[in-house]
Coordinates of C-alpha atoms and ligand atoms in Angstrom, one line a residue:
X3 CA 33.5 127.7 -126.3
X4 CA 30.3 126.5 -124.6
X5 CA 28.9 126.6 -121.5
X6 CA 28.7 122.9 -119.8
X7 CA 26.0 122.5 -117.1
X8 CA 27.5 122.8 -114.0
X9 CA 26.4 119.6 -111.5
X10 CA 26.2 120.3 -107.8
X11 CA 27.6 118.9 -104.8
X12 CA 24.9 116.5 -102.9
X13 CA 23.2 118.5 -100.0
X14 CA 24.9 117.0 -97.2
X15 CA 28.3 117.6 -98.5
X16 CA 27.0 121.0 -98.9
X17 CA 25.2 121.5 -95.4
X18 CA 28.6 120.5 -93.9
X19 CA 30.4 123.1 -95.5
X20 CA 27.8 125.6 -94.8
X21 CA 28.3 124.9 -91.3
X22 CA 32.1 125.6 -91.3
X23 CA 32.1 128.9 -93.3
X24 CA 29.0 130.0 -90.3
X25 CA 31.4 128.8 -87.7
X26 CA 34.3 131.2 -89.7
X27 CA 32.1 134.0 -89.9
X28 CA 30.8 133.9 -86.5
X29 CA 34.8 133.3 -85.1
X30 CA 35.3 136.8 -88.0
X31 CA 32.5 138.9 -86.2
X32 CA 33.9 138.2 -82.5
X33 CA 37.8 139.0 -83.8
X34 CA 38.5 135.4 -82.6
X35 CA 42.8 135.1 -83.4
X36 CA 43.8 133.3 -86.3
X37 CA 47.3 132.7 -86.8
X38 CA 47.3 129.0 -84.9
X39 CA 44.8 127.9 -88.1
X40 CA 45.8 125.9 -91.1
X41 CA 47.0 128.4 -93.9
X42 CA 44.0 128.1 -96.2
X43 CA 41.6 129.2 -93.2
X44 CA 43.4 131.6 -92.0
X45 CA 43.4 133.1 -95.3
X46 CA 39.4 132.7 -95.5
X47 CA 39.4 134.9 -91.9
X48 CA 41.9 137.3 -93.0
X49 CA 40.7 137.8 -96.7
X50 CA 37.5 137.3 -97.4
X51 CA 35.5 139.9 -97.9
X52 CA 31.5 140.2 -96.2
X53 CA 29.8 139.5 -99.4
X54 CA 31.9 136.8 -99.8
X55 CA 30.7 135.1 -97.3
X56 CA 27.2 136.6 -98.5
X57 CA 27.4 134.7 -101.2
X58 CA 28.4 131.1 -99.9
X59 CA 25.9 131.1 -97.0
X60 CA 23.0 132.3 -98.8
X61 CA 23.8 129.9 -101.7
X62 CA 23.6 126.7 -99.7
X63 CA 27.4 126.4 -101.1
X64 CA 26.7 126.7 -104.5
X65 CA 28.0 129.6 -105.2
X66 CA 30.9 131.7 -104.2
X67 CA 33.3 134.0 -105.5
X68 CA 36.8 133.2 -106.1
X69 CA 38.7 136.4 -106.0
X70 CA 38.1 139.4 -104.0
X71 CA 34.7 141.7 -105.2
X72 CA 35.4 144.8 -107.1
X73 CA 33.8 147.3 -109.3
X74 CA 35.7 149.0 -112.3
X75 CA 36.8 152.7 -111.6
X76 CA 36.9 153.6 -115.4
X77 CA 39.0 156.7 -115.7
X78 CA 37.4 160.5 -116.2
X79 CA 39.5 161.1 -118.7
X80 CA 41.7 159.1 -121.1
X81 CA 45.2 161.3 -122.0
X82 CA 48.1 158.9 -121.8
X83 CA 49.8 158.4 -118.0
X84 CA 53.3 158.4 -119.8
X85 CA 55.2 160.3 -122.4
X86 CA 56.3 157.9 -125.0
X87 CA 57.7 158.0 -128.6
X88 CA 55.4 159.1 -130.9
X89 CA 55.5 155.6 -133.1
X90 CA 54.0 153.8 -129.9
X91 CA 51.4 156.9 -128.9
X92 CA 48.1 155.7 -128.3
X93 CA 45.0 157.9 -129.3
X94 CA 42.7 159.2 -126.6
X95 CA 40.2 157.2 -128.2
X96 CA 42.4 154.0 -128.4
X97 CA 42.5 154.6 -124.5
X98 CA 38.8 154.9 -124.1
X99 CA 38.2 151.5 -126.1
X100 CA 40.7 150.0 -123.9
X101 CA 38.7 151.3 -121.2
X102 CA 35.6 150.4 -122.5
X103 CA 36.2 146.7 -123.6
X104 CA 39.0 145.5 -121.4
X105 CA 41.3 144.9 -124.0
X106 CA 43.6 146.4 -127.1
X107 CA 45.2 144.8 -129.9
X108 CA 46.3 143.1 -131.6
X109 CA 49.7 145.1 -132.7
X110 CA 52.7 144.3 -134.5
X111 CA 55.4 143.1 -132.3
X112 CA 58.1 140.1 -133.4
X113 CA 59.9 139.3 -136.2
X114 CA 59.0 135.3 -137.8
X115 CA 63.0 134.3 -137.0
X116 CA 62.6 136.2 -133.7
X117 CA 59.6 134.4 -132.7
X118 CA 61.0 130.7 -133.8
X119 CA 64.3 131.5 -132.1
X120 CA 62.6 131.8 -129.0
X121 CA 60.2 128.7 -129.7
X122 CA 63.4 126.7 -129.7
X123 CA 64.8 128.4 -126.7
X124 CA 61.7 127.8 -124.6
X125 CA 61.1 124.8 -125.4
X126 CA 64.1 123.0 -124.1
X127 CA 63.9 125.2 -121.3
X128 CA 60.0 123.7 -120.0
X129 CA 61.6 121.1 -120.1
X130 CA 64.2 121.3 -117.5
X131 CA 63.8 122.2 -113.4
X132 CA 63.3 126.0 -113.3
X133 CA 66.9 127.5 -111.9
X134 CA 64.3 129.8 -109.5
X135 CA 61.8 127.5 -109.0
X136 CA 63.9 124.0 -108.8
X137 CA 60.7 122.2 -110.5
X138 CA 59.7 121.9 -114.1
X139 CA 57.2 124.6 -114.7
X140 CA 55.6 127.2 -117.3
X141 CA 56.4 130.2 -115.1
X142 CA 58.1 132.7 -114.5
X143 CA 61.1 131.6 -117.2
X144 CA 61.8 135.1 -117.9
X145 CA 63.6 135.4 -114.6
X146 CA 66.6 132.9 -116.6
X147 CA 65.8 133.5 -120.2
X148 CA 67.5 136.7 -121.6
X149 CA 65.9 136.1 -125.1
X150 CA 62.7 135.8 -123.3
X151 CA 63.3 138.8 -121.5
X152 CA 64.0 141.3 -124.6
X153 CA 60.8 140.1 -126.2
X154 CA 59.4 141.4 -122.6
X155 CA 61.5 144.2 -123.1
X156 CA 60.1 145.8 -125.9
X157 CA 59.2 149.2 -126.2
X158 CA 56.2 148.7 -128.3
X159 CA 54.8 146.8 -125.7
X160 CA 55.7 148.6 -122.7
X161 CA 55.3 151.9 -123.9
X162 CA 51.7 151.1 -124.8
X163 CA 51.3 149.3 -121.2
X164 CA 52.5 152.2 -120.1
X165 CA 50.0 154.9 -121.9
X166 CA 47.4 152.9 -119.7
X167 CA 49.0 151.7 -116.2
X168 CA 51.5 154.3 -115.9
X169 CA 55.5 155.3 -116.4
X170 CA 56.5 153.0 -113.7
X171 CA 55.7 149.0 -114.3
X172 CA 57.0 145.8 -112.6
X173 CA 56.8 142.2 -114.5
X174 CA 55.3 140.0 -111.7
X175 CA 54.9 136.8 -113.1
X176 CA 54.8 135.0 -116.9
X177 CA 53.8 132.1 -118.2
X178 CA 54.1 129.8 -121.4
X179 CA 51.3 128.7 -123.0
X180 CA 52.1 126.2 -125.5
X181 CA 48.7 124.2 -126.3
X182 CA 49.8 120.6 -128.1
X183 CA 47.2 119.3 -130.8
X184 CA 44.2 118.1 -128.4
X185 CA 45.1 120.5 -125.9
X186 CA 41.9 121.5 -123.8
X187 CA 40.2 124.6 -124.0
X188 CA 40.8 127.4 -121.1
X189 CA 37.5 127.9 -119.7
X190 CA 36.0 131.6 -118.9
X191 CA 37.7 133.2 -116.5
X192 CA 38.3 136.8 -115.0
X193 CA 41.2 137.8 -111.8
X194 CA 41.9 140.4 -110.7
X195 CA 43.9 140.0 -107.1
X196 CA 44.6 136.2 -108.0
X197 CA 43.0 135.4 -104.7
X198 CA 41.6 131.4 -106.0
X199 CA 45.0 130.2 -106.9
X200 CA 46.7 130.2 -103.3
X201 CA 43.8 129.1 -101.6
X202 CA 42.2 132.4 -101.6
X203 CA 45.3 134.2 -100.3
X204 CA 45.2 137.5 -103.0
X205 CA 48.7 137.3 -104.8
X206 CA 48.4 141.0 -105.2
X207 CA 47.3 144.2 -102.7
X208 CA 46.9 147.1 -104.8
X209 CA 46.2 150.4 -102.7
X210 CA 42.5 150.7 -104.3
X211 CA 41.2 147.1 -105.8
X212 CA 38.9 149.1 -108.2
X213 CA 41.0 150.5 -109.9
X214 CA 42.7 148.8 -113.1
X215 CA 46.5 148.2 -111.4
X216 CA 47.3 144.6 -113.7
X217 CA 47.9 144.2 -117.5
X218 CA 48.6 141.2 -118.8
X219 CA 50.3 141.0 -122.1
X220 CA 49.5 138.1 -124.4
X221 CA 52.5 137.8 -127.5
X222 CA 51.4 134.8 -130.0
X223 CA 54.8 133.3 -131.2
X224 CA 52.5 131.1 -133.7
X225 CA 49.5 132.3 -135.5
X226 CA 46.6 131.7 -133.3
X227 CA 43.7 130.8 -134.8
X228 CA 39.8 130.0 -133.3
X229 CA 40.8 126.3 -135.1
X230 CA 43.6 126.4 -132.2
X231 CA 42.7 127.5 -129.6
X232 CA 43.3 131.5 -130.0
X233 CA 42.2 133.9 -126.8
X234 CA 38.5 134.7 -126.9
X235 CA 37.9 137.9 -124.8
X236 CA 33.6 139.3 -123.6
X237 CA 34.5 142.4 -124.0
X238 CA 33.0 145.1 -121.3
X239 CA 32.7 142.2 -118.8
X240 CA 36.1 143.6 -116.5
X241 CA 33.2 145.9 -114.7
X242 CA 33.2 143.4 -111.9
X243 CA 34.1 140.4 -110.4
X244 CA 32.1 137.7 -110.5
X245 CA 30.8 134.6 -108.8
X246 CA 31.6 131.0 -109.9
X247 CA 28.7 127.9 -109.5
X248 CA 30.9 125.2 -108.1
X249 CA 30.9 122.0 -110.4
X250 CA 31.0 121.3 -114.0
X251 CA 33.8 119.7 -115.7
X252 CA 37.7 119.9 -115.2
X253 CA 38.1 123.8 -116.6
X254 CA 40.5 125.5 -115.6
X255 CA 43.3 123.3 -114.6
X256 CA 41.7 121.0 -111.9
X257 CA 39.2 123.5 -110.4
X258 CA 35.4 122.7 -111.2
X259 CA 33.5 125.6 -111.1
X260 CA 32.0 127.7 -114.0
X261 CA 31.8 131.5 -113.9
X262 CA 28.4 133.0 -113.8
X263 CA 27.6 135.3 -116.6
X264 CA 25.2 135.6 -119.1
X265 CA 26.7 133.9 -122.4
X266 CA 25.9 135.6 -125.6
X267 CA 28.0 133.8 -128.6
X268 CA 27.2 136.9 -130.4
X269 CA 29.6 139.0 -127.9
X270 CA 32.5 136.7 -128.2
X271 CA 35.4 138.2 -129.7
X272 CA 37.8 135.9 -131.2
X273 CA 42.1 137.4 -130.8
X274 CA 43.0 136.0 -133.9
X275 CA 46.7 137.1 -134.2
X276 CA 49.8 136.2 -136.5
X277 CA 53.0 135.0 -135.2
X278 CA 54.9 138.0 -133.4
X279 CA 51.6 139.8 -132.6
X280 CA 50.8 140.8 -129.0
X281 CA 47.6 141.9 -127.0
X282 CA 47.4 143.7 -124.2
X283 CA 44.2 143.2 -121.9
X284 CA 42.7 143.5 -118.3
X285 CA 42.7 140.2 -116.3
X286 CA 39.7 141.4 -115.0
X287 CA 38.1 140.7 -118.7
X288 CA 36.0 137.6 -119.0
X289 CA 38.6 135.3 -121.3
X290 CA 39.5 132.7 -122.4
X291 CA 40.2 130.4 -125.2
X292 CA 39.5 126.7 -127.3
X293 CA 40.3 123.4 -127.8
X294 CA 43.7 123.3 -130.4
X295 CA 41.6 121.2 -133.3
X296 CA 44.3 122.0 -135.5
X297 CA 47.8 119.1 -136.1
X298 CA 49.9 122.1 -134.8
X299 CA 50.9 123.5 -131.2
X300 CA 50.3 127.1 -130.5
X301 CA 52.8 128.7 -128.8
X302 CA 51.9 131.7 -126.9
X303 CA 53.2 133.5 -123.3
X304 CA 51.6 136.1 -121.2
X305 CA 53.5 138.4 -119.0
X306 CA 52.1 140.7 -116.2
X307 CA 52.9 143.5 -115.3
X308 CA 51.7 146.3 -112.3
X309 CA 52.7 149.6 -111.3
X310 CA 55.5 149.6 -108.0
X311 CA 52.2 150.8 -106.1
X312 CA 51.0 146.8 -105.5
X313 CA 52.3 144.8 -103.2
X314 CA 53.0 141.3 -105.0
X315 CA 52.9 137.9 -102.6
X316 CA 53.1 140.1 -99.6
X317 CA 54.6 138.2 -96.4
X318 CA 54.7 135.2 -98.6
X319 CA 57.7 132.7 -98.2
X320 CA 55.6 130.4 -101.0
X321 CA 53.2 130.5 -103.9
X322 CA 50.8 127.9 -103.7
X323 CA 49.5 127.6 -107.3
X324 CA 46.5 125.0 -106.4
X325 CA 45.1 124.6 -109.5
X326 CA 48.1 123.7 -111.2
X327 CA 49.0 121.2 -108.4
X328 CA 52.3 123.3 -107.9
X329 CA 54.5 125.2 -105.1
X330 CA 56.7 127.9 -105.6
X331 CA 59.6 128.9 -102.9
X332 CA 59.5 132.8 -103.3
X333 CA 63.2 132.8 -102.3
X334 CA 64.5 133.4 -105.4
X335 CA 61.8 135.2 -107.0
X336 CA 61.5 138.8 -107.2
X337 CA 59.9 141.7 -109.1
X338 CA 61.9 142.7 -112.5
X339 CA 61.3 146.7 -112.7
X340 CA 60.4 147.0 -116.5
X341 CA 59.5 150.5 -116.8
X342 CA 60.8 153.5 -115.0
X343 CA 61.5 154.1 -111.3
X344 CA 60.1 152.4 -108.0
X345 CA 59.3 155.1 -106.1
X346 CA 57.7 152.6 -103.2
X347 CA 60.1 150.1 -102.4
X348 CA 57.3 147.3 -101.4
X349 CA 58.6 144.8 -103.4
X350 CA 62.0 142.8 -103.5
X351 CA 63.4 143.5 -107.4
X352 CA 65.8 141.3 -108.9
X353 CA 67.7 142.0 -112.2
X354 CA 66.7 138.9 -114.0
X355 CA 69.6 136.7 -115.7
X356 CA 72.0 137.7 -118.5
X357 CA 73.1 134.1 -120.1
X358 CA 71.2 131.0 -120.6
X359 CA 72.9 129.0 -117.9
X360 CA 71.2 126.2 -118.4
X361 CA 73.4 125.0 -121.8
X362 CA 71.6 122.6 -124.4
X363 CA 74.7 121.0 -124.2
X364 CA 74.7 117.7 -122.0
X365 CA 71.4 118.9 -120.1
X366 CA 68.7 117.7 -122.6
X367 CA 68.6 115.1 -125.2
X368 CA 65.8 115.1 -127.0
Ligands
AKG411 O1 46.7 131.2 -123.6 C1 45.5 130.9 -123.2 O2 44.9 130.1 -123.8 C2 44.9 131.6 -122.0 C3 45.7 132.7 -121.5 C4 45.2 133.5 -120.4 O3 44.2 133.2 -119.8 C5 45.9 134.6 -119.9 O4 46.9 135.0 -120.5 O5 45.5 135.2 -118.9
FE2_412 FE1 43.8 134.5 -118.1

């Protein structure tokens, strides 16, 4: 993947802006109320951190960061924080390369017939509103897929998950990634309290941000391939956040911005992985992934999962997903406890559906 240019905003676009976030940190300093402004401000006041607003004021509004600043607390030592079978035990050393890079795999998950009977299941379900959700979306279709669900389910991924996040894990959110011939590339990108996509209202409080408290787990139900788009992961880059430049092309969804690091194609480690393969990584990692120059799709979902310490959405009646254009009601979304116990209660659970209900039958032609 390369790095476009990014263009700026003219000046007095710019100067404007400038003044607002100055007017926001002034109305911060004096503990001015907030809940009378619109939702994305008040977020901005309640949220953002001081060097955030560091960053945008002494930048000219040029550059900000898009999720809340943290540094990686990398562990002092790397014994497993579960007890698991010994077929799924990761090596101390395994541990300390997770650690280390930001990511481990790829491992040996899914069956060819498992993989295309959930291709065929998926696909008809994108298709139709979400029974959660009531819109047609890529997320959170574990929540009414139970074939979905087992692949989620499975002990050699959670048990590894586990081994690094700890005995007790919640599935928060998945998504499908299914990239058609053509599809565009996924530009860079690192999160870590998925503060950008809800207009900068953090989807997740963890009780220390600097510590690692996400996994996301990436299962490749066709091979993926650098020819279609396959992850690409800079490894050692989860050490921090980092600031975007605003501008650049459409990346990542509809928001134009482009992360700031320093490229080296030489560090770019390409997840090649066959059908049924999964890879487990820190969000926090810079990824990312390529055009699909290939005549096939690649089909692909992530799940993500934290341990019952975070608070997911807290006081949130919706999910605003901004960059996919997209609102979720939180009604009937919930937490699905994967792993374990939840010792801390912060979250609403719910046991996740049992039967497609949703029947190819009369629902779908096509
Ligand atoms: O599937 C892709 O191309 C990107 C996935 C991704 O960014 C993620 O799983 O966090
Ligand atoms: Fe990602």
């Amino acid at each position: 993947m390369l790095i476009p240019e990014p263009r700026e905003r003219p000046f007095g676009q710019r100067t404007l802006y400038l003044l607002g976030v100055l007017f926001l940190a002034f109305w911060k300093i004096l503990h001015l109320p907030i809940s009378f402004w619109w939702p994305p401000v008040r977020s901005i006041l309640k949220n953002w951190t001081w060097s955030m607003y560091g960053v945008v004021i002494g930048s000219w509004v040029t550059r900000a960061y898009i999720d809340q600043p943290c540094v990686y607390k990398k562990p002092s030592d790397f014994s497993p924080k579960a007890n698991v079978d010994s077929e799924y035990r990761l090596s101390a050393e395994e541990i300390r390369s997770f650690h280390e890079n930001g990511f481990i795999g790829p491992f040996d998950g899914f069956s060819e017939s498992d993989v295309k009977s959930l291709i065929r299941v998926l696909t008809w379900k994108r298709r139709l509103p979400s029974e959660n959700f009531h819109i047609v979306t890529d997320r959170d279709l574990h929540l009414e897929s139970p074939q979905m669900m087992e692949f989620m389910r499975s002990p050699a991924i959670l048990e590894r998950a586990a081994q690094i996040l700890g005995p007790n894990l919640l599935c928060w959110r998945s998504q499908l990634f299914f990239k058609s011939p053509g599809g565009r590339e996924i530009q860079w990108h690192q999160a870590s309290t998925y503060m950008l996509e809800d207009y900068l209202q953090p989807a997740l409080v963890p009780p220390d941000r600097n510590e690692l408290f996400q996994l996301t787990v990436w299962i490749a139900l066709s091979p993926a391939k650098l020819e279609n788009g396959c992850l690409q992961f800079i490894p050692s880059t989860h050490e921090r956040v980092r600031t975007i430049k605003f501008g650049g092309p459409d990346g990542f969804y509809k928001v134009n911005f482009q992360l700031e690091f320093d490229y080296d194609p030489a560090k770019v480690v390409n997840a090649e992985m066959k059908a049924g393969q999964f890879i487990i990584f820190s969000e926090r990692v810079i990824h990312g992934s390529g055009p699909n120059r290939s005549s096939e799709m690649r089909y692909a979902f992530n799940y993500r999962l934290v341990p019952t310490d975070v608070r997911i959405y807290p006081g949130q009646s919706h999910h605003n997903a901004m960059h996919m254009g997209q609102s979720y009601s939180l009604e009937n979304w919930g937490a699905v406890l994967m792993r374990g116990a939840d010792q801390f209660c912060h979250n609403r659970l719910v046991a996740p559906s049992r039967t497609d209900r949703q029947s190819l039958a009369g629902k779908f032609n096509g």
